[in-house]
Amino acid sequence: MTTALSDTFNTFNGSFVRLLDYNRSLVEKTLRVTQEESLRFINRRLERNARILENLREKESLTELIAAEQDWLADAARDYMETSEKLRGRLFELATSGIKEASEQGQSAAETFRGATAEVAAKTRRNVEAAQKQAAE
């Protein structure tokens, strides 16, 4: 019976370890996606800021300078919105696939645990029946 309980515990423990490994993998993917999108955004903003600074040198009046500043603000706002939409989409994809994989792994773990529990119950039943036979003899 101790072996059966040990097997059941090992099955449960193995499922838990797989779940932890899966969560680690998901966090790693999320961080990678976030880092990639952030770096793209930073590079794009640096390039556009450099271009704006070059254009500012050519401005001769206050009106042109204010117009350039407004263009820069609109461009920055557009970049922030586009980046947040891209990041939201990629994180949503990760979450959706993560939920699907977690569900599949959960079902697999539940089936394994059910099988191990049924095996423990069967062994216990056989041991009880054997003990009852011995007691009757």
XYZ file of N, CA and C in Angstrom:
411
model
N 0.821 -1.194 0.000
C 0.000 0.000 0.000
C 0.861 1.253 0.000
N 1.980 1.194 0.715
C 2.892 2.338 0.744
C 3.399 2.646 -0.651
N 3.690 1.628 -1.422
C 4.164 1.819 -2.792
C 3.085 2.476 -3.635
N 1.854 2.059 -3.462
C 0.750 2.643 -4.233
C 0.579 4.113 -3.884
N 0.635 4.436 -2.586
C 0.532 5.841 -2.184
C 1.716 6.642 -2.713
N 2.865 6.037 -2.677
C 4.062 6.698 -3.204
C 3.919 6.959 -4.700
N 3.380 5.966 -5.420
C 3.149 6.143 -6.862
C 2.162 7.272 -7.130
N 1.102 7.315 -6.336
C 0.099 8.375 -6.497
C 0.724 9.734 -6.217
N 1.493 9.813 -5.152
C 2.155 11.081 -4.818
C 3.125 11.487 -5.920
N 3.887 10.525 -6.434
C 4.828 10.832 -7.518
C 4.108 11.307 -8.765
N 2.969 10.721 -9.053
C 2.168 11.150 -10.205
C 1.706 12.591 -10.010
N 1.183 12.875 -8.831
C 0.725 14.233 -8.522
C 1.891 15.209 -8.558
N 3.006 14.824 -7.959
C 4.184 15.670 -7.907
C 4.722 15.931 -9.322
N 4.734 14.910 -10.160
C 5.199 15.071 -11.539
C 4.325 16.040 -12.315
N 3.025 15.970 -12.095
C 2.106 16.900 -12.759
C 2.372 18.322 -12.296
N 2.616 18.474 -11.017
C 2.898 19.793 -10.462
C 4.196 20.355 -11.030
N 5.213 19.517 -11.145
C 6.500 19.940 -11.705
C 6.333 20.340 -13.172
N 5.560 19.574 -13.930
C 5.296 19.930 -15.340
C 4.578 21.274 -15.432
N 3.633 21.508 -14.520
C 2.905 22.771 -14.506
C 3.855 23.941 -14.203
N 4.735 23.765 -13.247
C 5.708 24.809 -12.932
C 6.630 25.073 -14.112
N 7.066 24.023 -14.767
C 7.935 24.181 -15.939
C 7.204 24.900 -17.059
N 5.937 24.558 -17.239
C 5.144 25.231 -18.271
C 4.981 26.718 -17.951
N 4.703 27.036 -16.696
C 4.559 28.441 -16.287
C 5.857 29.208 -16.494
N 6.975 28.574 -16.196
C 8.271 29.215 -16.417
C 8.447 29.519 -17.895
N 8.100 28.568 -18.725
C 8.214 28.740 -20.168
C 7.314 29.878 -20.663
N 6.114 29.944 -20.140
C 5.179 30.994 -20.546
C 5.678 32.378 -20.120
N 6.196 32.483 -18.920
C 6.750 33.765 -18.452
C 7.940 34.162 -19.318
N 8.768 33.188 -19.664
C 9.928 33.456 -20.520
C 9.484 33.983 -21.889
N 8.488 33.354 -22.486
C 7.969 33.814 -23.780
C 7.403 35.224 -23.667
N 6.658 35.474 -22.596
C 6.053 36.790 -22.396
C 7.123 37.863 -22.270
N 8.151 37.587 -21.489
C 9.231 38.558 -21.330
C 9.966 38.796 -22.644
N 10.170 37.735 -23.412
C 10.851 37.869 -24.700
C 10.040 38.741 -25.656
N 8.734 38.486 -25.729
C 7.861 39.274 -26.604
C 7.861 40.739 -26.173
N 7.736 40.975 -24.874
C 7.723 42.337 -24.352
C 9.038 43.052 -24.664
N 10.146 42.354 -24.480
C 11.449 42.950 -24.755
C 11.603 43.279 -26.237
N 11.212 42.365 -27.110
C 11.336 42.603 -28.556
C 10.517 43.806 -28.994
N 9.273 43.871 -28.550
C 8.414 45.000 -28.932
C 8.939 46.308 -28.355
N 9.421 46.265 -27.129
C 9.965 47.482 -26.507
C 11.186 47.982 -27.261
N 12.071 47.073 -27.659
C 13.258 47.473 -28.405
C 12.897 48.042 -29.775
N 11.923 47.441 -30.439
C 11.468 47.994 -31.732
C 10.934 49.406 -31.552
N 10.126 49.583 -30.508
C 9.550 50.901 -30.237
C 10.648 51.923 -29.952
N 11.585 51.568 -29.098
C 12.668 52.501 -28.742
C 13.482 52.863 -29.975
N 13.818 51.877 -30.793
C 14.579 52.160 -32.017
C 13.808 53.080 -32.958
N 12.536 52.808 -33.128
C 11.710 53.636 -34.007
C 11.641 55.073 -33.484
N 11.448 55.227 -32.178
C 11.366 56.571 -31.598
C 12.700 57.303 -31.725
N 13.804 56.618 -31.505
C 15.119 57.268 -31.636
C 15.355 57.741 -33.066
N 15.005 56.918 -34.032
C 15.175 57.308 -35.437
C 14.316 58.520 -35.776
N 13.068 58.481 -35.342
C 12.167 59.596 -35.653
C 12.560 60.855 -34.898
N 13.019 60.720 -33.670
C 13.478 61.894 -32.915
C 14.697 62.527 -33.587
N 15.603 61.685 -34.091
C 16.782 62.211 -34.786
C 16.352 62.956 -36.046
N 15.384 62.402 -36.772
C 14.874 63.056 -37.980
C 14.235 64.405 -37.652
N 13.465 64.451 -36.563
C 12.818 65.705 -36.148
C 13.871 66.746 -35.787
N 14.909 66.323 -35.074
C 15.976 67.279 -34.712
C 16.649 67.842 -35.961
N 16.852 66.993 -36.955
C 17.421 67.471 -38.222
C 16.489 68.493 -38.869
N 15.195 68.223 -38.850
C 14.218 69.134 -39.454
C 14.118 70.444 -38.681
N 14.302 70.387 -37.364
C 14.205 71.603 -36.553
C 15.288 72.619 -36.937
N 16.427 72.164 -37.383
C 17.511 73.069 -37.780
C 17.111 73.926 -38.977
N 16.228 73.387 -39.785
C 15.822 74.089 -41.008
C 14.697 75.092 -40.770
N 14.059 75.047 -39.631
C 12.921 75.931 -39.351
C 13.427 77.340 -39.085
N 12.691 78.300 -39.672
C 13.138 79.687 -39.569
C 12.214 80.548 -38.727
N 10.984 80.100 -38.526
C 10.051 80.928 -37.758
C 9.480 80.134 -36.588
N 8.884 80.870 -35.667
C 8.258 80.247 -34.507
C 7.079 79.376 -34.934
N 6.355 79.791 -35.925
C 5.213 79.028 -36.431
C 5.667 77.673 -36.965
N 6.747 77.661 -37.740
C 7.280 76.394 -38.272
C 7.763 75.492 -37.140
N 8.362 76.114 -36.125
C 8.856 75.359 -34.974
C 7.705 74.712 -34.202
N 6.625 75.459 -33.997
C 5.451 74.928 -33.287
C 4.793 73.819 -34.116
N 4.721 74.014 -35.432
C 4.140 72.990 -36.302
C 4.969 71.696 -36.244
N 6.287 71.842 -36.235
C 7.169 70.665 -36.144
C 6.975 69.954 -34.808
N 6.803 70.729 -33.744
C 6.581 70.135 -32.422
C 5.254 69.372 -32.400
N 4.219 69.942 -33.001
C 2.923 69.270 -33.059
C 3.016 67.980 -33.874
N 3.760 68.016 -34.964
C 3.966 66.803 -35.766
C 4.683 65.735 -34.939
N 5.694 66.175 -34.169
C 6.443 65.242 -33.336
C 5.529 64.607 -32.285
N 4.678 65.423 -31.646
C 3.751 64.904 -30.632
C 2.755 63.916 -31.241
N 2.213 64.258 -32.401
C 1.261 63.355 -33.062
C 1.946 62.047 -33.446
N 3.166 62.161 -33.968
C 3.923 60.969 -34.357
C 4.227 60.087 -33.143
N 4.628 60.713 -32.039
C 4.926 59.956 -30.813
C 3.667 59.269 -30.290
N 2.547 59.984 -30.284
C 1.288 59.387 -29.812
C 0.890 58.210 -30.688
N 1.062 58.350 -31.997
C 0.743 57.265 -32.929
C 1.635 56.055 -32.652
N 2.931 56.290 -32.448
C 3.844 55.181 -32.150
C 3.468 54.471 -30.851
N 3.124 55.237 -29.824
C 2.721 54.628 -28.554
C 1.470 53.773 -28.738
N 0.502 54.289 -29.478
C -0.734 53.520 -29.694
C -0.461 52.262 -30.511
N 0.320 52.387 -31.589
C 0.618 51.220 -32.425
C 1.361 50.157 -31.633
N 2.325 50.592 -30.847
C 3.116 49.637 -30.055
C 2.248 48.964 -29.001
N 1.387 49.731 -28.349
C 0.535 49.106 -27.327
C -0.435 48.120 -27.973
N -0.932 48.418 -29.168
C -1.822 47.490 -29.871
C -1.073 46.217 -30.280
N 0.139 46.380 -30.805
C 0.935 45.203 -31.186
C 1.224 44.337 -29.968
N 1.632 44.985 -28.892
C 1.968 44.254 -27.673
C 0.730 43.558 -27.105
N -0.403 44.250 -27.110
C -1.643 43.650 -26.626
C -1.998 42.427 -27.465
N -1.857 42.545 -28.778
C -2.171 41.422 -29.666
C -1.265 40.232 -29.439
N 0.022 40.510 -29.308
C 0.960 39.397 -29.098
C 0.753 38.751 -27.737
N 0.500 39.557 -26.700
C 0.262 38.989 -25.373
C -1.058 38.216 -25.345
N -2.052 38.689 -26.088
C -3.322 37.968 -26.174
C -3.112 36.610 -26.835
N -2.306 36.583 -27.902
C -1.993 35.302 -28.561
C -1.317 34.346 -27.592
N -0.339 34.871 -26.839
C 0.352 34.026 -25.857
C -0.618 33.509 -24.795
N -1.481 34.385 -24.310
C -2.435 33.974 -23.280
C -3.395 32.930 -23.811
N -3.869 33.127 -25.035
C -4.809 32.176 -25.632
C -4.157 30.804 -25.805
N -2.951 30.799 -26.366
C -2.270 29.512 -26.535
C -1.901 28.920 -25.181
N -1.564 29.773 -24.228
C -1.232 29.295 -22.885
C -2.403 28.640 -22.199
N -3.560 29.239 -22.340
C -4.767 28.667 -21.734
C -5.089 27.326 -22.378
N -4.954 27.268 -23.698
C -5.248 26.013 -24.407
C -4.285 24.908 -23.961
N -2.988 25.231 -23.914
C -1.995 24.224 -23.503
C -2.178 23.832 -22.042
N -2.479 24.811 -21.179
C -2.675 24.508 -19.757
C -3.891 23.598 -19.569
N -4.923 23.851 -20.344
C -6.114 23.006 -20.266
C -5.789 21.575 -20.681
N -5.041 21.437 -21.777
C -4.665 20.100 -22.244
C -3.795 19.389 -21.211
N -2.836 20.122 -20.641
C -1.971 19.506 -19.628
C -2.753 19.164 -18.374
N -3.699 20.023 -18.009
C -4.527 19.753 -16.832
C -5.359 18.496 -17.021
N -5.916 18.337 -18.231
C -6.698 17.133 -18.513
C -5.815 15.892 -18.464
N -4.626 16.008 -19.026
C -3.698 14.879 -19.008
C -3.304 14.519 -17.584
N -3.017 15.550 -16.778
C -2.635 15.299 -15.388
C -3.799 14.687 -14.611
N -5.006 15.166 -14.865
C -6.175 14.628 -14.166
C -6.392 13.162 -14.534
N -6.225 12.840 -15.805
C -6.380 11.446 -16.236
C -5.318 10.558 -15.596
N -4.091 11.039 -15.564
C -3.012 10.275 -14.944
C -3.285 10.074 -13.460
N -3.732 11.143 -12.798
C -4.019 11.067 -11.366
C -5.189 10.124 -11.104
N -6.220 10.198 -11.947
C -7.357 9.286 -11.798
C -6.919 7.837 -11.946
N -6.071 7.590 -12.939
C -5.578 6.234 -13.158
C -4.783 5.727 -11.968
N -3.910 6.598 -11.446
C -3.102 6.201 -10.291
C -3.987 5.975 -9.067
N -4.990 6.821 -8.888
C -5.910 6.665 -7.754
C -6.702 5.373 -7.879
N -7.157 5.064 -9.082
C -7.901 3.816 -9.305
C -7.003 2.618 -9.027
N -5.747 2.729 -9.420
C -4.803 1.635 -9.165
C -4.584 1.449 -7.670
N -4.445 2.547 -6.929
C -4.280 2.462 -5.472
C -5.519 1.841 -4.840
N -6.694 2.254 -5.310
C -7.940 1.699 -4.760
C -8.026 0.204 -5.038
N -7.647 -0.208 -6.239
C -7.699 -1.632 -6.591
C -6.720 -2.433 -5.731
N -5.516 -1.918 -5.546
C -4.526 -2.616 -4.711
C -5.009 -2.699 -3.271
N -5.589 -1.613 -2.787
C -6.093 -1.605 -1.412
C -7.216 -2.627 -1.258
N -8.105 -2.652 -2.250
C -9.219 -3.603 -2.215
C -8.684 -5.035 -2.194
N -7.697 -5.327 -3.048
C -7.119 -6.676 -3.077
C -6.453 -7.018 -1.748
N -5.760 -6.053 -1.159
C -5.105 -6.298 0.130
C -6.122 -6.556 1.239
N -7.226 -5.808 1.208
C -8.281 -5.996 2.213
C -8.911 -7.378 2.037
N -9.184 -7.751 0.801
C -9.781 -9.062 0.523
C -8.837 -10.185 0.958
N -7.539 -9.994 0.701
C -6.564 -11.013 1.116
C -6.487 -11.104 2.620
N -6.539 -9.964 3.285
C -6.499 -9.954 4.755
C -7.755 -10.603 5.323
N -8.887 -10.367 4.700
C -10.137 -10.970 5.171
C -10.106 -12.498 4.985
N -9.540 -12.947 3.840
C -9.415 -14.400 3.606
C -8.528 -15.034 4.668
N -7.415 -14.375 4.947
C -6.478 -14.919 5.935
C -7.149 -14.946 7.321
N -7.899 -13.920 7.620
C -8.598 -13.872 8.920
C -9.656 -14.970 9.017
N -10.276 -15.280 7.898
C -11.328 -16.304 7.886
C -10.729 -17.698 8.000
N -9.516 -17.879 7.557
C -8.913 -19.211 7.600
C -8.397 -19.530 8.935
